[in-house]
N, CA, C and O of each residue as an XYZ file, in Angstrom:
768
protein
N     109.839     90.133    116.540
C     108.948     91.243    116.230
C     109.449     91.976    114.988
O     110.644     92.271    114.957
N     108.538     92.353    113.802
C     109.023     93.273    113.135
C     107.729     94.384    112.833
O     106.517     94.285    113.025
N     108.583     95.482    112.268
C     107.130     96.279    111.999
C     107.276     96.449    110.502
O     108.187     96.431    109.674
N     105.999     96.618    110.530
C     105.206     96.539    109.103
C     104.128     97.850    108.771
O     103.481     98.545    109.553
N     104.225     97.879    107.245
C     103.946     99.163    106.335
C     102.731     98.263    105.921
O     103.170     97.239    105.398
N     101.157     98.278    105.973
C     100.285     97.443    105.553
C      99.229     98.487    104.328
O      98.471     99.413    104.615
N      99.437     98.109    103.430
C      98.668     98.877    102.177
C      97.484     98.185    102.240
O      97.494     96.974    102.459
N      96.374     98.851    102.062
C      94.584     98.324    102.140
C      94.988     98.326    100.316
O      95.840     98.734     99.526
N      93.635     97.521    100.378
C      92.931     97.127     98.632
C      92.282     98.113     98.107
O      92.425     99.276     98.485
N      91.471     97.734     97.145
C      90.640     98.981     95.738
C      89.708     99.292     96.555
O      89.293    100.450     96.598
N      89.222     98.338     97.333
C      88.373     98.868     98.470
C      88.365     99.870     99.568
O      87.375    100.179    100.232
N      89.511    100.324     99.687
C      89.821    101.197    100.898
C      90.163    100.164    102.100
O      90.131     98.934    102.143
N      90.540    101.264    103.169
C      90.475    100.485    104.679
C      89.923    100.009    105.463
O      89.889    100.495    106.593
N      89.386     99.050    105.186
C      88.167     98.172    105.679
C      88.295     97.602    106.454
O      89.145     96.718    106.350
N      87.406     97.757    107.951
C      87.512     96.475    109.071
C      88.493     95.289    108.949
O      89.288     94.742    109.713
N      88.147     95.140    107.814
C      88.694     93.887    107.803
C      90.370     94.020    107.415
O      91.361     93.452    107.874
N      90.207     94.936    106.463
C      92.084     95.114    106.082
C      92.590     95.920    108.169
O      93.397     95.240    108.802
N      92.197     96.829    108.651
C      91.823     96.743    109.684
C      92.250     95.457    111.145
O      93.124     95.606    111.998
N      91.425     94.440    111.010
C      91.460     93.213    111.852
C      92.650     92.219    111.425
O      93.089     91.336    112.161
N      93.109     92.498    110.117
C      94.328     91.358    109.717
C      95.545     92.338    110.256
O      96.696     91.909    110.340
N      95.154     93.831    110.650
C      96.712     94.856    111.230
C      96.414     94.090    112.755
O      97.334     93.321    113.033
N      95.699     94.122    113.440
C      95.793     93.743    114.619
C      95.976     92.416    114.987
O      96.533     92.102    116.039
N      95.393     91.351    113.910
C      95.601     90.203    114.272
C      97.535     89.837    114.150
O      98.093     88.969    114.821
N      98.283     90.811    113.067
C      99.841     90.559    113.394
C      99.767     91.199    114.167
O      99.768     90.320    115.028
N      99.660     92.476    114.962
C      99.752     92.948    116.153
C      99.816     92.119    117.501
O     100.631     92.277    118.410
N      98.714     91.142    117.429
C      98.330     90.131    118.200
C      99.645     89.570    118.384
O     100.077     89.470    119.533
N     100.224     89.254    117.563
C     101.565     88.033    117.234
C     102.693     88.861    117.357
O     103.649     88.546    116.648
N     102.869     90.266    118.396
C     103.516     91.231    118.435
C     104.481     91.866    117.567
O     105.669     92.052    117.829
N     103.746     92.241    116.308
C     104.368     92.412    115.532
C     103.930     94.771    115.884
O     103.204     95.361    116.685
N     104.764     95.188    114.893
C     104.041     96.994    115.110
C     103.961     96.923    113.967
O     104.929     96.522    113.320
N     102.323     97.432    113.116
C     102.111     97.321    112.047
C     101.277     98.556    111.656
O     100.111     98.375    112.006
N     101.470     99.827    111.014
C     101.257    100.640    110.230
C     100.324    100.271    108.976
O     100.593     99.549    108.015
N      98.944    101.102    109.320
C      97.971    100.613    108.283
C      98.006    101.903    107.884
O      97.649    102.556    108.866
N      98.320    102.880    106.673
C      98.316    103.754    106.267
C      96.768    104.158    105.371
O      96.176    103.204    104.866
N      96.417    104.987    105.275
C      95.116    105.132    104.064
C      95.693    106.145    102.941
O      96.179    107.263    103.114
N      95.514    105.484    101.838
C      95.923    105.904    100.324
C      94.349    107.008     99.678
O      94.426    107.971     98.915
N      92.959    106.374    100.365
C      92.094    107.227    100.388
C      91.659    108.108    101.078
O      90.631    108.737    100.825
N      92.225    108.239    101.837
C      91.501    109.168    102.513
C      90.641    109.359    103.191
O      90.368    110.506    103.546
N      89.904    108.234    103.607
C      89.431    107.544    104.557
C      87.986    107.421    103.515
O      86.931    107.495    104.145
N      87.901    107.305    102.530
C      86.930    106.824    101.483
C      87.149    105.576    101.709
O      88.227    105.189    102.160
N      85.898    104.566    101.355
C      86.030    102.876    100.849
C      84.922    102.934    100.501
O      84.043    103.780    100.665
N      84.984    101.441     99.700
C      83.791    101.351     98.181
C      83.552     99.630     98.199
O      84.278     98.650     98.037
N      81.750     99.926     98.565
C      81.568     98.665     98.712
C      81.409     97.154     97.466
O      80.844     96.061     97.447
N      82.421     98.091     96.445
C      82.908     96.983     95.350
C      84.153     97.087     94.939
O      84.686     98.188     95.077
N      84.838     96.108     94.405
C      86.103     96.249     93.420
C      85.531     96.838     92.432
O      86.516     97.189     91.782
N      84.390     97.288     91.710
C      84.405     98.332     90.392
C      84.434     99.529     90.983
O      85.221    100.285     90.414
N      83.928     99.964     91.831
C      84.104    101.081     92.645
C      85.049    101.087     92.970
O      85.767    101.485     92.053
N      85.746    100.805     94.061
C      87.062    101.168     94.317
C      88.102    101.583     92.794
O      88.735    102.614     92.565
N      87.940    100.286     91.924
C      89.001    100.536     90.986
C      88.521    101.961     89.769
O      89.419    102.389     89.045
N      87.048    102.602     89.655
C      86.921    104.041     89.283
C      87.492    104.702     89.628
O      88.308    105.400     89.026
N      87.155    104.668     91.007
C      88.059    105.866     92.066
C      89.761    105.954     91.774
O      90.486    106.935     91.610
N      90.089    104.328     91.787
C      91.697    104.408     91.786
C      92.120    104.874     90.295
O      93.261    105.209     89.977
N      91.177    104.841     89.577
C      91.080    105.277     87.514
C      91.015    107.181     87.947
O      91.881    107.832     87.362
N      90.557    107.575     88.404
C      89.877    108.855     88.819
C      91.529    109.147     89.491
O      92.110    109.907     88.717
N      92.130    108.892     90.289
C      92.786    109.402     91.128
C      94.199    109.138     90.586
O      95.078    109.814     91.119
N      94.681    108.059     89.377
C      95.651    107.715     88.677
C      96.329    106.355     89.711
O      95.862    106.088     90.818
N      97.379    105.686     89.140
C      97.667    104.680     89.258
C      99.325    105.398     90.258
O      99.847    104.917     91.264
N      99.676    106.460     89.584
C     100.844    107.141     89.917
C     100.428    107.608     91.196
O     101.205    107.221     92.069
N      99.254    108.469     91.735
C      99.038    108.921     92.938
C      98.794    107.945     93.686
O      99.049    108.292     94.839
N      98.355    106.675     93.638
C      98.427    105.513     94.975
C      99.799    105.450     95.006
O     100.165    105.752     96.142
N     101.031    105.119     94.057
C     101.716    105.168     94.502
C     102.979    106.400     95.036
O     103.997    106.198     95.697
N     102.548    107.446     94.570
C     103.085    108.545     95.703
C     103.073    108.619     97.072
O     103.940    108.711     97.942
N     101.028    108.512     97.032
C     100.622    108.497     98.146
C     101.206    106.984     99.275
O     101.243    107.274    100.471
N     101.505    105.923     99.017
C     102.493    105.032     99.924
C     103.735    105.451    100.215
O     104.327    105.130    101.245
N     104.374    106.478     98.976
C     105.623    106.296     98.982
C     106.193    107.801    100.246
O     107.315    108.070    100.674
N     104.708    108.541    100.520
C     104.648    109.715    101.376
C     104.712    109.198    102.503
O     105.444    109.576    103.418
N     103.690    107.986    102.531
C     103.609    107.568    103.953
C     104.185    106.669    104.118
O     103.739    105.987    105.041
N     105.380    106.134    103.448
C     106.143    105.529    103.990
C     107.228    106.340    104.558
O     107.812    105.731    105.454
N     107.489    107.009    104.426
C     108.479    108.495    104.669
C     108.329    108.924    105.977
O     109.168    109.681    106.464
N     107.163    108.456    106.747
C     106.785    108.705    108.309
C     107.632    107.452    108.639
O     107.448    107.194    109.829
N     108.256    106.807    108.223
C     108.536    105.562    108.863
C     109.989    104.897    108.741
O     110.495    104.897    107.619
N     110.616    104.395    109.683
C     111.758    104.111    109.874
C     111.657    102.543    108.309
O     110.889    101.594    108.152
N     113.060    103.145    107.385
C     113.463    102.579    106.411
C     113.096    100.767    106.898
O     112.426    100.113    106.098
N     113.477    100.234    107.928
C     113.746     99.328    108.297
C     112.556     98.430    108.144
O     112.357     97.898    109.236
N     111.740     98.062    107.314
C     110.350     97.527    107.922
C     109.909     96.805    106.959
O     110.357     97.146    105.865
N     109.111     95.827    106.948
C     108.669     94.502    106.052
C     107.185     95.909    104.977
O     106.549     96.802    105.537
N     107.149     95.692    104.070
C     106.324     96.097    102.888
C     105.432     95.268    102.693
O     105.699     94.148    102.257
N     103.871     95.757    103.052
C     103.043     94.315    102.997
C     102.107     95.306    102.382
O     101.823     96.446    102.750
N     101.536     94.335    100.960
C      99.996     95.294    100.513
C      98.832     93.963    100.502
O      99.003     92.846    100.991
N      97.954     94.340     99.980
C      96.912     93.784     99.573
C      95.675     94.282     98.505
O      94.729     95.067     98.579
N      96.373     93.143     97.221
C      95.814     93.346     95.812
C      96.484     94.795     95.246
O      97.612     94.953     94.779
N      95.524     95.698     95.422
C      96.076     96.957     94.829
C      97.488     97.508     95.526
O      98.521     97.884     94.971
N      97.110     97.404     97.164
C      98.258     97.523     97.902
C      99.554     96.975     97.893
O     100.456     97.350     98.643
N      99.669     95.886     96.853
C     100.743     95.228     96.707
C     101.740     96.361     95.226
O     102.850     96.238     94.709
N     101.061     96.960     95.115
C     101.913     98.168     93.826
C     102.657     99.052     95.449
O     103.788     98.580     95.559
N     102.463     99.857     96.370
C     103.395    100.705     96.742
C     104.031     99.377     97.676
O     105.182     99.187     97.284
N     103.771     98.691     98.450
C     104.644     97.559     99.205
C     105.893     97.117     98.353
O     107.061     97.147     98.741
N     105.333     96.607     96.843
C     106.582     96.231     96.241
C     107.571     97.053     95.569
O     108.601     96.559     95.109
N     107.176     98.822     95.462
C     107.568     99.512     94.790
C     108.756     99.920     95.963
O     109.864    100.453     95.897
N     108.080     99.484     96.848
C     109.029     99.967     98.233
C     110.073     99.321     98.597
O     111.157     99.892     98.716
N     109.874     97.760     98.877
C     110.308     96.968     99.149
C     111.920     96.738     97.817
O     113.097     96.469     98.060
N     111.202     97.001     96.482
C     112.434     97.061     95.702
C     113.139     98.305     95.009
O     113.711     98.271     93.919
N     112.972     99.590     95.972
C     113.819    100.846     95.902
C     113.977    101.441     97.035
O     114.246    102.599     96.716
N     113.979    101.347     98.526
C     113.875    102.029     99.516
C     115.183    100.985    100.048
O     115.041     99.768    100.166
N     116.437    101.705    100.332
C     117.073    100.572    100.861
C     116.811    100.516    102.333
O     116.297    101.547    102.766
N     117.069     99.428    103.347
C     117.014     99.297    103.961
C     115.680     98.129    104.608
O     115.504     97.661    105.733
N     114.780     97.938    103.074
C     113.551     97.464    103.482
C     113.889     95.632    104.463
O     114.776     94.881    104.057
N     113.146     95.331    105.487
C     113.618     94.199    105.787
C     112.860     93.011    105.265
O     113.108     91.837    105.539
N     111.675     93.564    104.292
C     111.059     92.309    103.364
C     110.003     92.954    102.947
O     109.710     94.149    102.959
N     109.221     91.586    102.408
C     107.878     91.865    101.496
C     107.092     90.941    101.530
O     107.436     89.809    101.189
N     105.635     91.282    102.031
C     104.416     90.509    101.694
C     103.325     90.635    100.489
O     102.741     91.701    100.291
N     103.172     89.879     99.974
C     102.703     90.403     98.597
C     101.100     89.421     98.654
O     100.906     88.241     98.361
N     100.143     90.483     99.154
C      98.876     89.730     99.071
C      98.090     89.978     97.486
O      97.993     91.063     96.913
N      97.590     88.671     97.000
C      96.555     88.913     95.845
C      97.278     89.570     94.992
O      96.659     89.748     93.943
N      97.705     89.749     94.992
C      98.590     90.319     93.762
C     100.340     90.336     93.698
O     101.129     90.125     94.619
N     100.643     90.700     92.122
C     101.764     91.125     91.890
C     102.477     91.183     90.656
O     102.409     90.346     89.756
N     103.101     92.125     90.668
C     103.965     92.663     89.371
C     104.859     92.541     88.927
O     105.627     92.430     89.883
N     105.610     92.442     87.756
C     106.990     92.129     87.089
C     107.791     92.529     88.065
O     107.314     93.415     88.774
N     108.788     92.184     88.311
C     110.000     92.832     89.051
C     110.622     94.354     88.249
O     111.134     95.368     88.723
N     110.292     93.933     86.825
C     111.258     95.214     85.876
C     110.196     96.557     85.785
O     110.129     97.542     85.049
N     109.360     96.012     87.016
C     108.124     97.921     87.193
C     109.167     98.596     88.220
O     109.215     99.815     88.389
N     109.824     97.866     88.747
C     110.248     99.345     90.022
C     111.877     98.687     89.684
O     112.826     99.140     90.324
N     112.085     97.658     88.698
C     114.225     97.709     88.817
C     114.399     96.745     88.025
O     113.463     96.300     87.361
N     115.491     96.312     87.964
C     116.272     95.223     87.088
C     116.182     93.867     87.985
O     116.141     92.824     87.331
N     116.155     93.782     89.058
C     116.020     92.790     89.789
C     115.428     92.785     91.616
O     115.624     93.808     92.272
N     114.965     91.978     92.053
C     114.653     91.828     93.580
C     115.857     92.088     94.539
O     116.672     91.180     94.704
N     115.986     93.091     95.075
C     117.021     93.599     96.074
C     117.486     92.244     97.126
O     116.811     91.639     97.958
N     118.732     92.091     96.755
C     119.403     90.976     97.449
C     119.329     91.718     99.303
O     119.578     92.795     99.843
N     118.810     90.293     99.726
C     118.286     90.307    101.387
C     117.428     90.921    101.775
O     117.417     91.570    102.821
N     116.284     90.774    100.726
C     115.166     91.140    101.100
C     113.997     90.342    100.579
O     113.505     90.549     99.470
N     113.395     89.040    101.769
C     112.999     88.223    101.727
C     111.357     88.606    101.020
O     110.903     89.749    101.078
N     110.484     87.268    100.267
C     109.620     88.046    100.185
C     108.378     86.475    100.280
O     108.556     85.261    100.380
N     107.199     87.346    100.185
C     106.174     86.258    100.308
C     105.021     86.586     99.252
O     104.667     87.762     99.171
N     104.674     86.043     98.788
C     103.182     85.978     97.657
C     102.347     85.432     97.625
O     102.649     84.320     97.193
N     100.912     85.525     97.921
C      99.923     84.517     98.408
C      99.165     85.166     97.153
O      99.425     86.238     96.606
N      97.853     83.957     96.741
C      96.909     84.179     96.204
C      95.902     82.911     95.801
O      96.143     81.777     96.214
N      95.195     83.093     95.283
C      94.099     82.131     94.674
C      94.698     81.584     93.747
O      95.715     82.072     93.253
N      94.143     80.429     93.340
C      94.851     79.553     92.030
C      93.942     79.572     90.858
O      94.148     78.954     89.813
N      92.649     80.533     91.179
C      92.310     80.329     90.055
C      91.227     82.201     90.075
O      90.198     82.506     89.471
N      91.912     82.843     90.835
C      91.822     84.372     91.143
C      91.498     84.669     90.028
O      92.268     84.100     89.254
N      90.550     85.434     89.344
C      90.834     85.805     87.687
C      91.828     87.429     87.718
O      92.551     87.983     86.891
N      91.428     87.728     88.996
C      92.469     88.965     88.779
C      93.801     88.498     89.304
O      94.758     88.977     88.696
N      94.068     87.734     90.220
C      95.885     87.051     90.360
C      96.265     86.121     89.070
O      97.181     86.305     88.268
N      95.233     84.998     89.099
C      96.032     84.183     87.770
C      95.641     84.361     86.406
O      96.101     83.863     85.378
N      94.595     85.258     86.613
C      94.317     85.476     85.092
C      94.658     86.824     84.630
O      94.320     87.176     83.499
N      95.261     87.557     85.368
C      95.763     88.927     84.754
C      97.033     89.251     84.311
O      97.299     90.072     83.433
N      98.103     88.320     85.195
C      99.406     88.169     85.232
C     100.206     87.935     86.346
O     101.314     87.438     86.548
N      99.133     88.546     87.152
C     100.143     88.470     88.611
C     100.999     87.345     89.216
O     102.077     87.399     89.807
N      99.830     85.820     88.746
C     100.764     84.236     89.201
C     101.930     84.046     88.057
O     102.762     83.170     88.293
N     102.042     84.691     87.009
C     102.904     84.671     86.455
C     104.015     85.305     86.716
O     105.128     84.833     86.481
N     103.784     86.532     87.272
C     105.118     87.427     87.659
C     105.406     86.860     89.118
O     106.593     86.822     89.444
N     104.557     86.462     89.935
C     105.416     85.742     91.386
C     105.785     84.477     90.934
O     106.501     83.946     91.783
N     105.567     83.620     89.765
C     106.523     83.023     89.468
C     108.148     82.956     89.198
O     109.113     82.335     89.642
N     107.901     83.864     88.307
C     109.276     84.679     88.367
C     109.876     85.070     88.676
O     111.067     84.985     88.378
N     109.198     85.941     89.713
C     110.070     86.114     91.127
C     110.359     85.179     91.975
O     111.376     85.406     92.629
N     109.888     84.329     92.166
C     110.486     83.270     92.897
C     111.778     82.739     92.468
O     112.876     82.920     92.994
N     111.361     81.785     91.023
C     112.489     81.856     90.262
C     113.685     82.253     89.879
O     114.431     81.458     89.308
N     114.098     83.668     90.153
C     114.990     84.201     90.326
C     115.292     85.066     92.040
O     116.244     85.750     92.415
N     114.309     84.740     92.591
C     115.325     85.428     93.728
C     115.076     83.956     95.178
O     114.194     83.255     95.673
N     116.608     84.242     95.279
C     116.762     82.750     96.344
C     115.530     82.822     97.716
O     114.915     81.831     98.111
N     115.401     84.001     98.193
C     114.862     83.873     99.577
C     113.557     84.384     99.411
O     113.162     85.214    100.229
N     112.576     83.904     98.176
C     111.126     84.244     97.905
C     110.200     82.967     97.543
O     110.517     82.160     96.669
N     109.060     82.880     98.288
C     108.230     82.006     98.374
C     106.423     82.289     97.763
O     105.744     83.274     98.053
N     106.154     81.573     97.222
C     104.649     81.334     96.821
C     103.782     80.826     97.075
O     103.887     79.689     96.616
N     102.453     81.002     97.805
C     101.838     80.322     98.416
C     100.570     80.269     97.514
O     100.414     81.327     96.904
N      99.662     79.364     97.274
C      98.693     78.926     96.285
C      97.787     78.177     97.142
O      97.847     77.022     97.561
N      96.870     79.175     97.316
C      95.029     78.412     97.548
C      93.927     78.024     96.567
O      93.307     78.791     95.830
N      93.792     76.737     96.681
C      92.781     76.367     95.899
C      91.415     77.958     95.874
O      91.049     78.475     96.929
N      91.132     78.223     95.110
C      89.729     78.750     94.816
C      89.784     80.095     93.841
O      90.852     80.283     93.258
N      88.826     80.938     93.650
C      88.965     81.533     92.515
C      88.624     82.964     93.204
O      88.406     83.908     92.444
N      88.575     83.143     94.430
C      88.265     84.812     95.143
C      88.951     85.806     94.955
O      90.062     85.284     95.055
N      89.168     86.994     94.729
C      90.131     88.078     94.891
C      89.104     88.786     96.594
O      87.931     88.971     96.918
N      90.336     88.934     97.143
C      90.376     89.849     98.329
C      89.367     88.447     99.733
O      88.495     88.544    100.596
N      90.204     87.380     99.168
C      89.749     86.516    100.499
C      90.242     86.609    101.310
O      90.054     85.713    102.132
N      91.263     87.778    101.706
C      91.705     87.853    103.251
C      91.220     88.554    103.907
O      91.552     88.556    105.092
N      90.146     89.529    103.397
C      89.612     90.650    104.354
C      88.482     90.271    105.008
O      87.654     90.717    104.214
N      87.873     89.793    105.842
C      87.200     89.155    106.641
C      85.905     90.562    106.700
O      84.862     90.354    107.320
N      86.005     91.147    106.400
C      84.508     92.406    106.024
C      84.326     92.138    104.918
O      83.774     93.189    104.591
N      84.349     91.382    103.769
C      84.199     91.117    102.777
C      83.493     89.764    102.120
O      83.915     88.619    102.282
N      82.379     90.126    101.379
C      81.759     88.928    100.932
C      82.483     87.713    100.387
O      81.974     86.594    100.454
N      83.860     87.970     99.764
C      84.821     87.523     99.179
C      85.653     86.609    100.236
O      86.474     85.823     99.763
N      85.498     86.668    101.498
C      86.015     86.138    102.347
C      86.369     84.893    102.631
O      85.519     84.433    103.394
N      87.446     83.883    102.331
C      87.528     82.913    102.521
C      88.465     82.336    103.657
O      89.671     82.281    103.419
N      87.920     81.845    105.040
C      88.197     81.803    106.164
C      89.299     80.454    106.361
O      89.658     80.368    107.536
N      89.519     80.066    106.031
C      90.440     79.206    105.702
C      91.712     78.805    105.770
O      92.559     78.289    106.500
N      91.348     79.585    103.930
C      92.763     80.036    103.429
C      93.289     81.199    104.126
O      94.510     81.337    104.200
N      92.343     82.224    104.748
C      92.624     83.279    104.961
C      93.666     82.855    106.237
O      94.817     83.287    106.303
N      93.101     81.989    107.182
C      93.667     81.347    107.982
C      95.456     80.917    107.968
O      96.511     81.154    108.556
N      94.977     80.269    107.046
C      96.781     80.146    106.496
C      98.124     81.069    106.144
O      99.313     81.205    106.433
N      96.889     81.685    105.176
C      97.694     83.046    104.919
C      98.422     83.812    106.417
O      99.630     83.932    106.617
N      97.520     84.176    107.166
C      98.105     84.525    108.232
C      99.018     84.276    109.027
O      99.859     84.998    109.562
N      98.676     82.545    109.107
C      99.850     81.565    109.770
C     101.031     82.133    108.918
O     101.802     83.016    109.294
N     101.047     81.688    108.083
C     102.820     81.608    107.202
C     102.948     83.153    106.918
O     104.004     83.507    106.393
N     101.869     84.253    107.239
C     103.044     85.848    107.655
C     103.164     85.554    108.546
O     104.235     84.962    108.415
N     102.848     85.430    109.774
C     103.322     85.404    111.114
C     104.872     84.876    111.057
O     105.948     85.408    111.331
N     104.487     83.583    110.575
C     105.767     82.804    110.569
C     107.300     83.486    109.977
O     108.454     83.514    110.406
N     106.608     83.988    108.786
C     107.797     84.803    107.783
C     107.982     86.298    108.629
O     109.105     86.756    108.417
N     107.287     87.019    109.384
C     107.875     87.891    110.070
C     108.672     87.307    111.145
O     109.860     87.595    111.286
N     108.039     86.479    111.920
C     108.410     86.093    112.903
C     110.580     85.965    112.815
O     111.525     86.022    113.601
N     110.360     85.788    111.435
C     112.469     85.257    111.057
C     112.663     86.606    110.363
O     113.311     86.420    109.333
N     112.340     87.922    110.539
C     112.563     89.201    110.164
C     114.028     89.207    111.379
O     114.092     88.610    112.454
N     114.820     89.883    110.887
C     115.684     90.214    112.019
C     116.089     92.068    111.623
O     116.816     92.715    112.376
């Protein structure tokens, strides 16, 4: 069992970001779905990402870094897309973190340090042909991170969706999403 810090997308907290907290729940995991909006959601990524333009890039991540502060240091950092900025900001300055899930997205390592905090495992999923994962930078920077840190893994689905894990979402790809789930389960499951 481990517990988990789960960051929602540009979309807000959606059923579906929602049903993927309970489905690790299911797999007895304790998983913390925090809201960065405020219980706002926006039934597009241009919407959501106004709002997140409107509200600054710095206040999502305050706002994780507040509500992670309700929560015992000890705990896996999991976002999704946008949510992957306070998960990893966490995961590589909060000591004590016991890992990282990095959905749909992700960022240089040199945004929050000089390097990936030794023993703190991590995971990166996305589309292979995402235009916002591989065409923005993000498959490039979980390259890199892999690359340099021993106990980090990359996972690559054929197709071109952003936000195919949220199952309330037109974007939804049941599948992969499938998988994705399998191999967190799995990667919490060796949290100690």
């Amino acid at each position: 069992m481990a517990e988990v810090v789960l960051f929602h997308h540009v979309q807000g907290l959606t059923e579906g970001v929602r049903t993927l907290a309970e489905t690790l729940r299911g797999a007895g995991n304790v998983v913390h779905v925090p809201d960065l909006f405020e219980g706002r959601t926006f039934a597009t990524l241009d919407e959501g990402m106004e709002h997140v333009q409107e509200l600054g890039f710095g206040t999502v991540l305050e706002r994780g870094r507040a509500a992670a502060d309700g929560f015992d240091p000890a705990v896996v950092y999991a976002g999704i897309s946008l949510g992957v900025l306070p998960a990893q900001m966490l995961a590589q300055t909060r000591a004590g973190a016991k890992g990282a899930v990095l959905l749909e997205a992700c960022v240089p390592v040199s945004e929050f340090g000089e390097a990936w905090p030794d023993a703190v495992p991590v995971q990166v999923h996305g589309m292979d042909a995402d235009p916002s994962f591989a065409g923005e930078g993000d498959l490039d920077a979980a390259r890199e991170l892999v690359g340099s840190t021993p106990d980090a893994e990359l996972f690559l689905y054929p197709g071109d969706r952003h936000l195919f894990t949220d199952p309330s979402l037109p974007s939804y790809e049941p599948e992969a999403a499938a998988l994705v789930t399998e191999r967190v389960i799995r990667f919490l499951d060796g949290i100690r």
